[in-house]
Tab-separated table of C-alpha atoms in Angstrom:
chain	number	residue	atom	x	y	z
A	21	UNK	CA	16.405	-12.169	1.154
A	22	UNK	CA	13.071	-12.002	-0.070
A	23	UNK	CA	12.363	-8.071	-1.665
A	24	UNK	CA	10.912	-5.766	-4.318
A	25	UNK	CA	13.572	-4.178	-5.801
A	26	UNK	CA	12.794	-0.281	-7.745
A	27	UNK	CA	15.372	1.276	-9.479
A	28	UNK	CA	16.048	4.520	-9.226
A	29	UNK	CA	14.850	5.476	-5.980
A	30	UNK	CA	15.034	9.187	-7.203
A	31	UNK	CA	14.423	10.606	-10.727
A	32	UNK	CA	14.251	14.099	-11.590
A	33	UNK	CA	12.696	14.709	-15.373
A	34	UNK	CA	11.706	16.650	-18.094
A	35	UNK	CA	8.362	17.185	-19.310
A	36	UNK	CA	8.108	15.148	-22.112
A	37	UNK	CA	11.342	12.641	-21.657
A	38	UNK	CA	10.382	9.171	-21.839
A	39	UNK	CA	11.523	7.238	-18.505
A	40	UNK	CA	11.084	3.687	-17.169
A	41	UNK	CA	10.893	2.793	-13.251
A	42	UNK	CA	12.026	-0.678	-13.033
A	43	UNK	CA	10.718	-3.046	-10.421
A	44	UNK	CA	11.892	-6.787	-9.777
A	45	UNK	CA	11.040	-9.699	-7.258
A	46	UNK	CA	12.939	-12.504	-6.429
A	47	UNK	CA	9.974	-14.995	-4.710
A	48	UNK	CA	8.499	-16.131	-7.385
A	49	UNK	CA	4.920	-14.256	-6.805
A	50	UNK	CA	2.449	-13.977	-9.618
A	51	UNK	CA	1.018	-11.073	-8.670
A	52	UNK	CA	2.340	-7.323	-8.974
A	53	UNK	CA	1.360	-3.831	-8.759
A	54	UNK	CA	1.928	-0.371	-9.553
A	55	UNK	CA	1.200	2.424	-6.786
A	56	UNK	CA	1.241	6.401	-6.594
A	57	UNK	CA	1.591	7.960	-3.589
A	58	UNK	CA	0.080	12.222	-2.934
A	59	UNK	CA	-0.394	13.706	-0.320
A	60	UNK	CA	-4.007	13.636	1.296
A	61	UNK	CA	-4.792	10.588	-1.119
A	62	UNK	CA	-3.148	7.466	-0.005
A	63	UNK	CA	-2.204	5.259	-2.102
A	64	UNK	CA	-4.134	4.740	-5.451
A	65	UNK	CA	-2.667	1.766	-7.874
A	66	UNK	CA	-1.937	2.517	-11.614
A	67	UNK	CA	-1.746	-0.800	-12.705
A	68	UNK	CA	-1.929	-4.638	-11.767
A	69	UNK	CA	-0.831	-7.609	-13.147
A	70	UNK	CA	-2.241	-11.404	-12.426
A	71	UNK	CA	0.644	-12.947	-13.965
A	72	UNK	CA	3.204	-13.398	-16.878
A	73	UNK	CA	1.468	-11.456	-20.009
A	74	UNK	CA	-1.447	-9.883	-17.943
A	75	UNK	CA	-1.879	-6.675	-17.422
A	76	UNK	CA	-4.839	-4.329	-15.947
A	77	UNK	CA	-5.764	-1.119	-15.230
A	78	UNK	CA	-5.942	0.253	-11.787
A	79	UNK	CA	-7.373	3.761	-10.615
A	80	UNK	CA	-5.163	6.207	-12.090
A	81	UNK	CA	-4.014	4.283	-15.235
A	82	UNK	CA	-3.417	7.398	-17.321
A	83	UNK	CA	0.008	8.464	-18.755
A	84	UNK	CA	0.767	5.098	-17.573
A	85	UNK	CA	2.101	1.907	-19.056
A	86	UNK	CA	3.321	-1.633	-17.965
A	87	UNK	CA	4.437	-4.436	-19.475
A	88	UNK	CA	5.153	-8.509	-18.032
A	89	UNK	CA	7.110	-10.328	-20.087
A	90	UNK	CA	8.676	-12.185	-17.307
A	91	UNK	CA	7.579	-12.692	-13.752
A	92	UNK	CA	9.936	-11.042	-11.590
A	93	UNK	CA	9.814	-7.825	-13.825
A	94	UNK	CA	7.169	-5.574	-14.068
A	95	UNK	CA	8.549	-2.152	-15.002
A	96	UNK	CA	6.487	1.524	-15.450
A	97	UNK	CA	6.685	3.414	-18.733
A	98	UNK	CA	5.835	6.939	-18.769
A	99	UNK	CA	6.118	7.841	-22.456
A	100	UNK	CA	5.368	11.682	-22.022
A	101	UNK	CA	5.830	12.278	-18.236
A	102	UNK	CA	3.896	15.536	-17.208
A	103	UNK	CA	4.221	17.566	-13.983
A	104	UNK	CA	1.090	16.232	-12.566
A	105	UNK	CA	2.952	12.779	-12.588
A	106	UNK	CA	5.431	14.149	-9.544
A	107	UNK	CA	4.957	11.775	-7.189
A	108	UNK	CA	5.586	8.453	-4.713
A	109	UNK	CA	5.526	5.454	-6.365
A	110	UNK	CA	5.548	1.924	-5.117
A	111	UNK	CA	5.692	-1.445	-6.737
A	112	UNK	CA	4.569	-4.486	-5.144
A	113	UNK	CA	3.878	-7.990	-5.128
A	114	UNK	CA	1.815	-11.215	-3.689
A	115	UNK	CA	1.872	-14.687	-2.942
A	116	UNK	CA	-0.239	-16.925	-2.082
A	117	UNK	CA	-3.731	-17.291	-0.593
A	118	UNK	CA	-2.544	-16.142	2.889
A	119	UNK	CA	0.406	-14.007	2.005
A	120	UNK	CA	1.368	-10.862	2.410
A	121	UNK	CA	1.927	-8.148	0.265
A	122	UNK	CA	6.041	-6.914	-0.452
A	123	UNK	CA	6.487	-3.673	-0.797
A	124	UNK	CA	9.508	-1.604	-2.647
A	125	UNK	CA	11.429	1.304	-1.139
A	126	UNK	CA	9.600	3.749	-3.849
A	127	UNK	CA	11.016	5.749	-6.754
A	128	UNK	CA	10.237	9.562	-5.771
A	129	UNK	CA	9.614	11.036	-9.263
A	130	UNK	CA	9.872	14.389	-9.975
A	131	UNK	CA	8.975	16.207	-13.629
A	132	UNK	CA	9.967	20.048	-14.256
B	20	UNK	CA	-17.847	1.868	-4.577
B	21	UNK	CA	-14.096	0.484	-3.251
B	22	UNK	CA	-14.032	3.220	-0.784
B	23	UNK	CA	-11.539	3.478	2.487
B	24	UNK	CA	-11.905	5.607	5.089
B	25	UNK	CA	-9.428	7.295	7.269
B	26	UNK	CA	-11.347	10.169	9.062
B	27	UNK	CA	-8.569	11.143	11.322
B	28	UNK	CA	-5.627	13.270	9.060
B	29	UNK	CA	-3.758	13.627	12.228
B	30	UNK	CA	-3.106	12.006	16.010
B	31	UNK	CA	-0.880	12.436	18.888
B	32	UNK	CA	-0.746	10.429	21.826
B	33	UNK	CA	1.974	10.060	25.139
B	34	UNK	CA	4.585	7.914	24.858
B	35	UNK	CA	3.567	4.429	26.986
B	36	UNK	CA	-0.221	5.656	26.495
B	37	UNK	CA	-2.706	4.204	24.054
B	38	UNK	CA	-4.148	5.433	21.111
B	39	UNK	CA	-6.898	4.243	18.432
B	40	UNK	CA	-7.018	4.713	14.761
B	41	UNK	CA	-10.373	4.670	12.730
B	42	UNK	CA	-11.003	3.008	9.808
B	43	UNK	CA	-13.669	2.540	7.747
B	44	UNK	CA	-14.575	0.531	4.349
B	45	UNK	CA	-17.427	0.433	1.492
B	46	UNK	CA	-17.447	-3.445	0.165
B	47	UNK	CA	-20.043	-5.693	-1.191
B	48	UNK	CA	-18.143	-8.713	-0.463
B	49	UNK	CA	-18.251	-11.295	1.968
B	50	UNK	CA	-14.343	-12.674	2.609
B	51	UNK	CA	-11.342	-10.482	2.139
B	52	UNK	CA	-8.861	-9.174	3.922
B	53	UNK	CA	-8.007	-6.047	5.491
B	54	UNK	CA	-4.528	-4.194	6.884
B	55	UNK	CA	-2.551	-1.638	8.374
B	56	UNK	CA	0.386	-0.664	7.318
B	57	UNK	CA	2.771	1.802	8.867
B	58	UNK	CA	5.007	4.061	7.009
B	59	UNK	CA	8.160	6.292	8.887
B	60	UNK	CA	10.167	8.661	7.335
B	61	UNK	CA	12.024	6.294	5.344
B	62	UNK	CA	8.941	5.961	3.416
B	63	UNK	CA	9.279	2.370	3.495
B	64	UNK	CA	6.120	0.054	4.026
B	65	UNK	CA	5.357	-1.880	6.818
B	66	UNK	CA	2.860	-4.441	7.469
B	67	UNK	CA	1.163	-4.333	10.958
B	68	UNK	CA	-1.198	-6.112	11.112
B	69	UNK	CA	-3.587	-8.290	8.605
B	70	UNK	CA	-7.431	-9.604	9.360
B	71	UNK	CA	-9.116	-11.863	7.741
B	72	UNK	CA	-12.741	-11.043	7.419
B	73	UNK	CA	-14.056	-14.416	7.708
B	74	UNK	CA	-12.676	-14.749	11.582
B	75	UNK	CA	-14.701	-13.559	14.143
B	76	UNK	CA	-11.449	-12.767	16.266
B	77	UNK	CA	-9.678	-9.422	16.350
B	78	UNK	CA	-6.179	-9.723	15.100
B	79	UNK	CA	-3.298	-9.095	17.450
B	80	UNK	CA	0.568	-8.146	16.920
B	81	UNK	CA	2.418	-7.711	20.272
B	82	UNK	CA	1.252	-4.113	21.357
B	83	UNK	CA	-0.846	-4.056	17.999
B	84	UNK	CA	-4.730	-4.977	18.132
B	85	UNK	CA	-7.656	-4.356	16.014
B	86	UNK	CA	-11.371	-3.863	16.495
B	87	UNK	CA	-12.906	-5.749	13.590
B	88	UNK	CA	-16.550	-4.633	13.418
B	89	UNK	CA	-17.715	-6.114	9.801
B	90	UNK	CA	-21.595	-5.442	10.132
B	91	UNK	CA	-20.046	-1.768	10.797
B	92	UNK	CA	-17.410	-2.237	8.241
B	93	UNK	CA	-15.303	-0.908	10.801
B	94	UNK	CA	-11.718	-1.624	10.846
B	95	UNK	CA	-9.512	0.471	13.922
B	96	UNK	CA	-6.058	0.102	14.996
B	97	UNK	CA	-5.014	0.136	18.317
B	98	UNK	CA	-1.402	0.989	19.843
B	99	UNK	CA	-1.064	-0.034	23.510
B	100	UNK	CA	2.044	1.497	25.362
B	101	UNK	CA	2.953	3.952	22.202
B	102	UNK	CA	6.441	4.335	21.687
B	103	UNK	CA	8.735	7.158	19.745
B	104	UNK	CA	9.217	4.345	17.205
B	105	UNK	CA	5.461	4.664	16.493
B	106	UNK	CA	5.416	7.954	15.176
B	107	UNK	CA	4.785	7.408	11.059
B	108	UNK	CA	1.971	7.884	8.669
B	109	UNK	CA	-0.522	4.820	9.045
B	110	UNK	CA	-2.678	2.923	6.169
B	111	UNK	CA	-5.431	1.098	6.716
B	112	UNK	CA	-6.328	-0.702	3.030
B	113	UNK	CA	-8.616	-3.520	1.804
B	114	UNK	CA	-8.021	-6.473	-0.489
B	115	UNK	CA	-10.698	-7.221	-3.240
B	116	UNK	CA	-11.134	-10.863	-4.436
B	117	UNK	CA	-9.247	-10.061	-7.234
B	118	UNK	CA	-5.876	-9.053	-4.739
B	119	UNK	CA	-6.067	-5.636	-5.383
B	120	UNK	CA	-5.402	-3.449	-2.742
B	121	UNK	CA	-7.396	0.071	-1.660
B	122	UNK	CA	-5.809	2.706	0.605
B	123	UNK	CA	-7.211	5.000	3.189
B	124	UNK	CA	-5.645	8.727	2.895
B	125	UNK	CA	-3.669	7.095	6.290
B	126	UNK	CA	-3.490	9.277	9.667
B	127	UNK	CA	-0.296	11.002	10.509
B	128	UNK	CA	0.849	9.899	14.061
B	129	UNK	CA	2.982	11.475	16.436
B	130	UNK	CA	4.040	10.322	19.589
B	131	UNK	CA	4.887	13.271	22.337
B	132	UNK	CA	7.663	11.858	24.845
């Protein structure tokens, strides 16, 4: 079956304690994301990537890092998380001219 | 500015009746595509529908529709014969050339049997 996979799908934190939300594809798409999710503001992306070793910024890019050493992987590092990154998150991917975009289940992240 | 607009926080409609959800966009360019995606409870997301700007005619997805104005920039979903199964939080978002995709603030949607 053709998914996004995140891992975990809930994390509670400490300010402070490094974490990593994993995220991984199995159809071969170039193209991933990384999405946060608040009330009242949609959906506002943190970081893209256009393919194996290419990484971008998004909206909302701080506190935030990525990495894509691989294509199917493209996991979030917060190295200091902070209460003001509680929140949704979503990874997800795209292929092709016409396709779609696949969405994970989301990690809800909370830091005390 | 890569701006999308949901003005409507909240909607209700009857069950079997129809309802309409705005949406409006800020772009500068002249192909790309736009959606709505639906999101229940389980949080999970859902494509609805997808229109490509470059077609003149409205999308449609069995009780799904659109009204694709793009000299407006106008982008509204319609739900014909609105079902319990409706009720979720809805996204309407817009894909740049370079794939990346911009949300709305969505419209919460409940459905009143």
């Amino acid at each position: 079956e053709a998914q996004v996979t995140q891992n975990p799908r809930y994390l509670i934190t400490v300010t402070g304690k490094k974490l990593t939300v994993t995220c991984s594809q199995n159809m071969n798409h170039e193209y991933m994301s990384w999405y946060r999710q608040d009330p009242g503001l949609g959906l506002r992306q943190i970081y893209y990537s256009m393919n194996v070793e290419v990484t971008d910024k998004g909206d909302v890019p701080e506190g935030y890092k990525v990495s894509r050493k691989e294509k199917r992987n493209f996991p979030l590092i917060l190295e200091s998380p902070s209460p003001n990154q509680t929140s949704l998150y979503f990874c997800a991917s795209r292929g092709g001219p016409v396709g779609g975009y696949t969405f994970g289940s989301g990690t809800r992240l909370t830091v005390v | 500015a890569q701006t999308v607009t949901q003005s409507q926080p909240e909607m209700s409609v009857q069950e079997a009746e129809t309802v309409t959800l705005s949406c409006t966009y800020d772009t500068s360019e002249s192909d790309y595509y736009l959606f709505w995606y639906k999101q229940p409870p389980s949080r999970q997301m859902i494509l609805v529908i997808r229109q490509e700007a470059y077609k003149q005619q409205n999308a449609t997805e069995n009780r799904f529709s659109v009204n694709f104005q793009k000299a407006a920039k106008s982008f509204s979903l319609k739900i014909s014969d609105s079902q319990l199964g409706d009720a979720a939080m809805y996204f309407c978002a817009r894909e740049t050339g370079a794939n990346n995709l911009f949300f709305g603030t969505g419209t919460r949607l409940t459905v009143i049997p």
